[in-house]
């Protein structure tokens, strides 16, 4: 075991405390990563505030991890000491079910092993601790290569926010000739704008207000509308092939579904604790679909990182120190994030 520094929350809604945690000894296929930056995802907040059910405390969140390899186990072949690497939302899966075999480990039928707040069934059911720490030990198959050309702080948020938008945009064929809307321009949403634009789609942002319009256009949006203005919904009715909803709170889905054209799809990646409701007649008249999507598999995550490097895309980040996590969380909840907080572990 190796003792490393981390920031943990001791109970639901309790402030963060600087502490130490144990990381396991390296197995033959394990990689020890020195974490440089960990992104703050809204899922960290939902989890630590028990909004998705009872979580396990003390909790060390963080599933947007970027750093360098410090040590490798004897049988590691994919990564070497000094490599720039990342870890996202999962650190293992059963590897045997049809979904794992298809490279969709996030949909593992036994359940993927989350990077934090999960019991690792390959490792004595130990509770996992995430990236708000200086080091992590991960099986090499769940470690991603970060291409040269993306700074580590801009790469960290790609490991969750980036792949969570890349995967549905890819699956539902965002590209030239397609009209794509991104609802909510926070951490996930701003990555959606950059990636959909790079894929060649015509991109519209649907944000609560116009306060971030200049940023949205700079990220690649062609159009930007305020959802607090009802005229937006009249003007854009029946417009989009694809809408990706990244909002962390409850939204009236019928209103947003009315913006889809014939055969359009609204994909929900936002995960509010309250149920979302869909009126049948928002779907039926235009053969519309309402779908969900969860992060992406390991192969697709590597593809996304390579795509982002090729298109010179990184997250737009604000670096914070370990003692600013509570303050940053409050700002995320207030939609006051521009556009992802990353914790600099050098400050620990
Ligand atoms: P975030 O940075 O807080 O962004 C969410 C955005 O939603 C806000 O910036 C805001 O955008 C909008 N919003 C917030 N409250 C709203 C409200 N009451 N009404 C309307 N719009 C509102 O959060 P995030 O990290 O991007 O995560 C977004 C959601 O995705 C969370 O629920 C998270 O748990 C979930 N998530 C899902 C997956 C997955 O695999 N499916 C992966 C990661 C995260 P504007 O200011 O532009 O309106
Ligand atoms: Zn996340």
Short mmCIF file of N, CA, C and O in Angstrom, two decimals, residues 19-99:
data_model
loop_
_atom_site.label_atom_id
_atom_site.label_comp_id
_atom_site.label_asym_id
_atom_site.label_seq_id
_atom_site.Cartn_x
_atom_site.Cartn_y
_atom_site.Cartn_z
N UNK A 19 -6.70 15.10 3.40
CA UNK A 19 -6.49 13.87 4.15
C UNK A 19 -5.49 12.98 3.42
O UNK A 19 -4.87 13.42 2.45
N UNK A 20 -5.33 11.75 3.89
CA UNK A 20 -4.53 10.78 3.13
C UNK A 20 -5.39 9.54 2.88
O UNK A 20 -6.29 9.23 3.66
N UNK A 21 -5.10 8.86 1.77
CA UNK A 21 -5.78 7.61 1.43
C UNK A 21 -4.72 6.59 1.00
O UNK A 21 -3.59 6.97 0.72
N UNK A 22 -5.13 5.34 0.98
CA UNK A 22 -4.21 4.27 0.56
C UNK A 22 -4.47 3.92 -0.89
O UNK A 22 -5.63 3.79 -1.30
N UNK A 23 -3.41 3.76 -1.66
CA UNK A 23 -3.52 3.19 -3.02
C UNK A 23 -2.87 1.82 -2.99
O UNK A 23 -1.84 1.63 -2.32
N UNK A 24 -3.44 0.87 -3.73
CA UNK A 24 -2.95 -0.51 -3.65
C UNK A 24 -1.56 -0.65 -4.25
O UNK A 24 -1.13 0.16 -5.08
N UNK A 25 -0.86 -1.71 -3.84
CA UNK A 25 0.43 -2.04 -4.47
C UNK A 25 0.16 -2.40 -5.93
O UNK A 25 -0.91 -2.91 -6.26
N UNK A 26 1.15 -2.14 -6.76
CA UNK A 26 0.96 -2.39 -8.18
C UNK A 26 0.86 -3.88 -8.47
O UNK A 26 1.76 -4.65 -8.12
N UNK A 27 -0.25 -4.29 -9.13
CA UNK A 27 -0.33 -5.63 -9.69
C UNK A 27 0.40 -5.63 -11.02
O UNK A 27 0.82 -4.57 -11.51
N UNK A 28 0.54 -6.83 -11.63
CA UNK A 28 1.32 -6.91 -12.87
C UNK A 28 0.80 -6.00 -13.99
O UNK A 28 1.58 -5.51 -14.81
N UNK A 29 -0.53 -5.75 -14.01
CA UNK A 29 -1.10 -4.95 -15.10
C UNK A 29 -1.44 -3.52 -14.66
O UNK A 29 -2.14 -2.78 -15.37
N UNK A 30 -0.99 -3.14 -13.48
CA UNK A 30 -1.36 -1.83 -12.94
C UNK A 30 -0.39 -0.73 -13.34
O UNK A 30 0.81 -0.97 -13.52
N UNK A 31 -0.94 0.48 -13.40
CA UNK A 31 -0.16 1.68 -13.70
C UNK A 31 -0.33 2.65 -12.53
O UNK A 31 -1.46 2.90 -12.10
N UNK A 32 0.77 3.17 -12.02
CA UNK A 32 0.69 4.23 -11.00
C UNK A 32 0.79 5.57 -11.72
O UNK A 32 1.77 5.84 -12.43
N UNK A 33 -0.24 6.38 -11.54
CA UNK A 33 -0.29 7.68 -12.23
C UNK A 33 -0.11 8.80 -11.21
O UNK A 33 -0.78 8.82 -10.17
N UNK A 34 0.79 9.72 -11.53
CA UNK A 34 0.92 10.95 -10.74
C UNK A 34 -0.06 11.92 -11.36
O UNK A 34 0.07 12.32 -12.53
N UNK A 35 -1.11 12.25 -10.60
CA UNK A 35 -2.19 13.09 -11.13
C UNK A 35 -1.73 14.55 -11.14
O UNK A 35 -1.23 15.06 -10.13
N UNK A 36 -1.90 15.20 -12.28
CA UNK A 36 -1.58 16.64 -12.37
C UNK A 36 -2.85 17.46 -12.15
O UNK A 36 -2.85 18.43 -11.39
N UNK A 37 -3.93 17.07 -12.82
CA UNK A 37 -5.19 17.82 -12.74
C UNK A 37 -6.37 16.87 -12.66
O UNK A 37 -6.36 15.82 -13.30
N UNK A 38 -7.37 17.27 -11.89
CA UNK A 38 -8.63 16.52 -11.83
C UNK A 38 -9.76 17.51 -12.07
O UNK A 38 -9.86 18.54 -11.40
N UNK A 39 -10.60 17.22 -13.03
CA UNK A 39 -11.74 18.09 -13.34
C UNK A 39 -12.85 17.90 -12.32
O UNK A 39 -12.96 16.86 -11.67
N UNK A 40 -13.67 18.95 -12.18
CA UNK A 40 -14.86 18.87 -11.31
C UNK A 40 -16.08 18.71 -12.20
O UNK A 40 -16.43 19.60 -12.98
N UNK A 41 -16.70 17.52 -12.11
CA UNK A 41 -17.90 17.21 -12.90
C UNK A 41 -19.12 17.39 -12.00
O UNK A 41 -19.05 17.13 -10.80
N UNK A 42 -20.24 17.79 -12.60
CA UNK A 42 -21.45 17.95 -11.78
C UNK A 42 -21.87 16.60 -11.16
O UNK A 42 -22.51 16.57 -10.12
N UNK A 43 -21.46 15.51 -11.77
CA UNK A 43 -21.77 14.18 -11.20
C UNK A 43 -21.08 14.00 -9.84
O UNK A 43 -21.61 13.31 -8.96
N UNK A 44 -19.91 14.62 -9.66
CA UNK A 44 -19.23 14.56 -8.35
C UNK A 44 -20.18 15.14 -7.28
O UNK A 44 -20.29 14.61 -6.17
N UNK A 45 -20.83 16.23 -7.66
CA UNK A 45 -21.70 16.94 -6.70
C UNK A 45 -22.97 16.14 -6.44
O UNK A 45 -23.37 15.94 -5.28
N UNK A 46 -23.61 15.64 -7.54
CA UNK A 46 -24.81 14.80 -7.34
C UNK A 46 -24.47 13.64 -6.39
O UNK A 46 -25.25 13.30 -5.51
N UNK A 47 -23.30 13.02 -6.61
CA UNK A 47 -22.93 11.84 -5.81
C UNK A 47 -22.67 12.23 -4.36
O UNK A 47 -23.22 11.61 -3.43
N UNK A 48 -21.87 13.26 -4.15
CA UNK A 48 -21.46 13.61 -2.78
C UNK A 48 -22.60 14.24 -1.99
O UNK A 48 -22.53 14.29 -0.76
N UNK A 49 -23.63 14.71 -2.67
CA UNK A 49 -24.77 15.27 -1.95
C UNK A 49 -25.92 14.28 -1.86
O UNK A 49 -27.05 14.66 -1.58
N UNK A 50 -25.62 13.02 -2.15
CA UNK A 50 -26.61 11.93 -2.08
C UNK A 50 -27.83 12.19 -2.95
O UNK A 50 -28.94 11.75 -2.64
N UNK A 51 -27.63 12.88 -4.07
CA UNK A 51 -28.79 13.18 -4.94
C UNK A 51 -29.16 11.98 -5.82
O UNK A 51 -30.24 11.94 -6.40
N UNK A 52 -28.27 11.02 -5.94
CA UNK A 52 -28.56 9.81 -6.74
C UNK A 52 -28.70 8.58 -5.83
O UNK A 52 -28.55 7.46 -6.30
N UNK A 53 -28.92 8.77 -4.56
CA UNK A 53 -28.97 7.64 -3.62
C UNK A 53 -27.86 7.80 -2.61
O UNK A 53 -27.09 8.75 -2.66
N UNK A 54 -27.79 6.85 -1.68
CA UNK A 54 -26.81 6.92 -0.60
C UNK A 54 -25.41 6.66 -1.12
O UNK A 54 -25.16 5.62 -1.74
N UNK A 55 -24.48 7.55 -0.87
CA UNK A 55 -23.10 7.32 -1.27
C UNK A 55 -22.27 6.83 -0.09
O UNK A 55 -22.73 6.85 1.05
N UNK A 56 -21.06 6.40 -0.40
CA UNK A 56 -20.17 5.84 0.63
C UNK A 56 -19.15 6.91 1.03
O UNK A 56 -18.47 7.46 0.18
N UNK A 57 -19.06 7.19 2.33
CA UNK A 57 -18.16 8.24 2.84
C UNK A 57 -17.10 7.65 3.76
O UNK A 57 -17.36 6.62 4.37
N UNK A 58 -15.95 8.33 3.93
CA UNK A 58 -15.55 9.55 3.22
C UNK A 58 -15.40 9.30 1.72
O UNK A 58 -15.01 8.20 1.32
N UNK A 59 -15.71 10.33 0.93
CA UNK A 59 -15.74 10.21 -0.52
C UNK A 59 -14.66 11.09 -1.13
O UNK A 59 -14.59 12.28 -0.83
N UNK A 60 -13.83 10.49 -1.96
CA UNK A 60 -12.86 11.23 -2.77
C UNK A 60 -13.35 11.19 -4.21
O UNK A 60 -13.22 10.17 -4.87
N UNK A 61 -13.99 12.27 -4.68
CA UNK A 61 -14.53 12.24 -6.04
C UNK A 61 -13.42 12.45 -7.08
O UNK A 61 -12.23 12.55 -6.73
N UNK A 62 -13.82 12.57 -8.33
CA UNK A 62 -12.88 12.89 -9.40
C UNK A 62 -12.76 11.79 -10.43
O UNK A 62 -12.15 10.75 -10.15
N UNK A 63 -13.37 12.03 -11.61
CA UNK A 63 -13.25 11.04 -12.69
C UNK A 63 -12.88 11.72 -14.01
O UNK A 63 -13.26 11.26 -15.08
N UNK A 64 -12.13 12.81 -13.86
CA UNK A 64 -11.56 13.48 -15.04
C UNK A 64 -10.09 13.71 -14.70
O UNK A 64 -9.72 14.77 -14.20
N UNK A 65 -9.29 12.69 -14.93
CA UNK A 65 -7.94 12.65 -14.38
C UNK A 65 -6.91 12.73 -15.51
O UNK A 65 -7.01 11.99 -16.49
N UNK A 66 -5.94 13.64 -15.35
CA UNK A 66 -4.83 13.70 -16.31
C UNK A 66 -3.52 13.80 -15.53
O UNK A 66 -3.42 14.53 -14.54
N UNK A 67 -2.53 13.05 -16.00
CA UNK A 67 -1.24 13.07 -15.32
C UNK A 67 -0.20 12.31 -16.11
O UNK A 67 -0.32 12.16 -17.34
N UNK A 68 0.82 11.84 -15.38
CA UNK A 68 1.89 11.08 -16.04
C UNK A 68 2.13 9.77 -15.31
O UNK A 68 1.91 9.67 -14.10
N UNK A 69 2.62 8.79 -16.06
CA UNK A 69 2.89 7.47 -15.48
C UNK A 69 4.16 7.56 -14.64
O UNK A 69 5.19 8.03 -15.10
N UNK A 70 4.03 7.08 -13.39
CA UNK A 70 5.19 7.14 -12.49
C UNK A 70 5.85 5.76 -12.34
O UNK A 70 7.04 5.66 -12.12
N UNK A 71 5.02 4.72 -12.45
CA UNK A 71 5.56 3.36 -12.27
C UNK A 71 4.60 2.38 -12.96
O UNK A 71 3.40 2.67 -13.03
N UNK A 72 5.11 1.27 -13.46
CA UNK A 72 4.23 0.28 -14.09
C UNK A 72 4.49 -1.12 -13.54
O UNK A 72 5.62 -1.43 -13.13
N UNK A 73 3.45 -1.96 -13.56
CA UNK A 73 3.59 -3.37 -13.16
C UNK A 73 4.37 -4.14 -14.23
O UNK A 73 4.52 -3.68 -15.37
N UNK A 74 4.80 -5.35 -13.85
CA UNK A 74 5.70 -6.14 -14.70
C UNK A 74 5.14 -6.53 -16.06
O UNK A 74 5.89 -6.78 -16.99
N UNK A 75 3.80 -6.62 -16.18
CA UNK A 75 3.23 -7.07 -17.46
C UNK A 75 2.57 -5.94 -18.24
O UNK A 75 1.84 -6.18 -19.21
N UNK A 76 2.79 -4.71 -17.83
CA UNK A 76 2.16 -3.57 -18.53
C UNK A 76 2.85 -3.37 -19.87
O UNK A 76 4.08 -3.30 -19.95
N UNK A 77 2.02 -3.30 -20.95
CA UNK A 77 2.60 -3.13 -22.28
C UNK A 77 2.10 -1.87 -23.00
O UNK A 77 2.69 -1.44 -23.98
N UNK A 78 1.00 -1.30 -22.49
CA UNK A 78 0.40 -0.18 -23.23
C UNK A 78 0.92 1.18 -22.80
O UNK A 78 0.70 2.17 -23.50
N UNK A 79 1.51 1.27 -21.63
CA UNK A 79 1.95 2.56 -21.10
C UNK A 79 3.33 2.42 -20.49
O UNK A 79 3.68 1.35 -19.98
N UNK A 80 4.10 3.52 -20.54
CA UNK A 80 5.47 3.48 -20.00
C UNK A 80 5.68 4.67 -19.08
O UNK A 80 4.95 5.68 -19.17
N UNK A 81 6.65 4.55 -18.21
CA UNK A 81 6.96 5.63 -17.26
C UNK A 81 7.19 6.92 -18.04
O UNK A 81 7.88 6.93 -19.07
N UNK A 82 6.55 8.00 -17.58
CA UNK A 82 6.70 9.30 -18.23
C UNK A 82 5.59 9.62 -19.23
O UNK A 82 5.42 10.77 -19.62
N UNK A 83 4.80 8.60 -19.64
CA UNK A 83 3.72 8.86 -20.61
C UNK A 83 2.67 9.78 -20.01
O UNK A 83 2.37 9.72 -18.81
N UNK A 84 2.06 10.60 -20.88
CA UNK A 84 0.94 11.46 -20.47
C UNK A 84 -0.34 10.64 -20.62
O UNK A 84 -0.64 10.14 -21.71
N UNK A 85 -1.07 10.48 -19.53
CA UNK A 85 -2.22 9.57 -19.54
C UNK A 85 -3.42 10.17 -18.83
O UNK A 85 -3.29 11.15 -18.08
N UNK A 86 -4.57 9.54 -19.06
CA UNK A 86 -5.80 9.98 -18.42
C UNK A 86 -6.63 8.80 -17.95
O UNK A 86 -6.45 7.67 -18.42
N UNK A 87 -7.52 9.09 -16.98
CA UNK A 87 -8.48 8.10 -16.50
C UNK A 87 -9.82 8.80 -16.43
O UNK A 87 -9.91 9.97 -16.01
N UNK A 88 -10.88 8.12 -16.88
CA UNK A 88 -12.22 8.70 -16.87
C UNK A 88 -13.07 8.12 -15.77
O UNK A 88 -12.61 7.92 -14.65
N UNK A 89 -14.32 7.82 -16.12
CA UNK A 89 -15.32 7.46 -15.10
C UNK A 89 -15.26 6.02 -14.64
O UNK A 89 -15.97 5.64 -13.72
N UNK A 90 -14.51 5.16 -15.33
CA UNK A 90 -14.46 3.75 -14.89
C UNK A 90 -13.02 3.27 -14.83
O UNK A 90 -12.17 3.73 -15.58
N UNK A 91 -12.79 2.34 -13.91
CA UNK A 91 -11.44 1.77 -13.75
C UNK A 91 -11.42 0.27 -14.02
O UNK A 91 -10.35 -0.35 -13.97
N UNK A 92 -12.59 -0.32 -14.31
CA UNK A 92 -12.63 -1.73 -14.68
C UNK A 92 -14.06 -2.08 -15.09
O UNK A 92 -14.98 -1.26 -14.97
N UNK A 93 -14.24 -3.30 -15.59
CA UNK A 93 -15.56 -3.84 -15.91
C UNK A 93 -15.39 -5.34 -15.95
O UNK A 93 -14.27 -5.85 -15.80
N UNK A 94 -16.48 -6.09 -16.18
CA UNK A 94 -16.35 -7.57 -16.11
C UNK A 94 -15.50 -8.11 -17.25
O UNK A 94 -14.86 -9.14 -17.12
N UNK A 95 -15.49 -7.41 -18.39
CA UNK A 95 -14.69 -7.76 -19.58
C UNK A 95 -15.18 -9.00 -20.30
O UNK A 95 -14.58 -9.44 -21.28
N UNK A 96 -16.27 -9.62 -19.82
CA UNK A 96 -16.72 -10.89 -20.41
C UNK A 96 -18.08 -10.79 -21.06
O UNK A 96 -18.43 -11.63 -21.88
N UNK A 97 -18.89 -9.82 -20.68
CA UNK A 97 -20.25 -9.75 -21.21
C UNK A 97 -20.23 -9.23 -22.64
O UNK A 97 -19.22 -8.73 -23.13
N UNK A 98 -21.38 -9.32 -23.31
CA UNK A 98 -21.41 -8.93 -24.73
C UNK A 98 -21.09 -7.44 -24.90
O UNK A 98 -20.46 -7.05 -25.89
N UNK A 99 -21.49 -6.62 -23.94
CA UNK A 99 -21.22 -5.18 -24.08
C UNK A 99 -19.74 -4.86 -23.88
O UNK A 99 -19.17 -4.07 -24.63
#
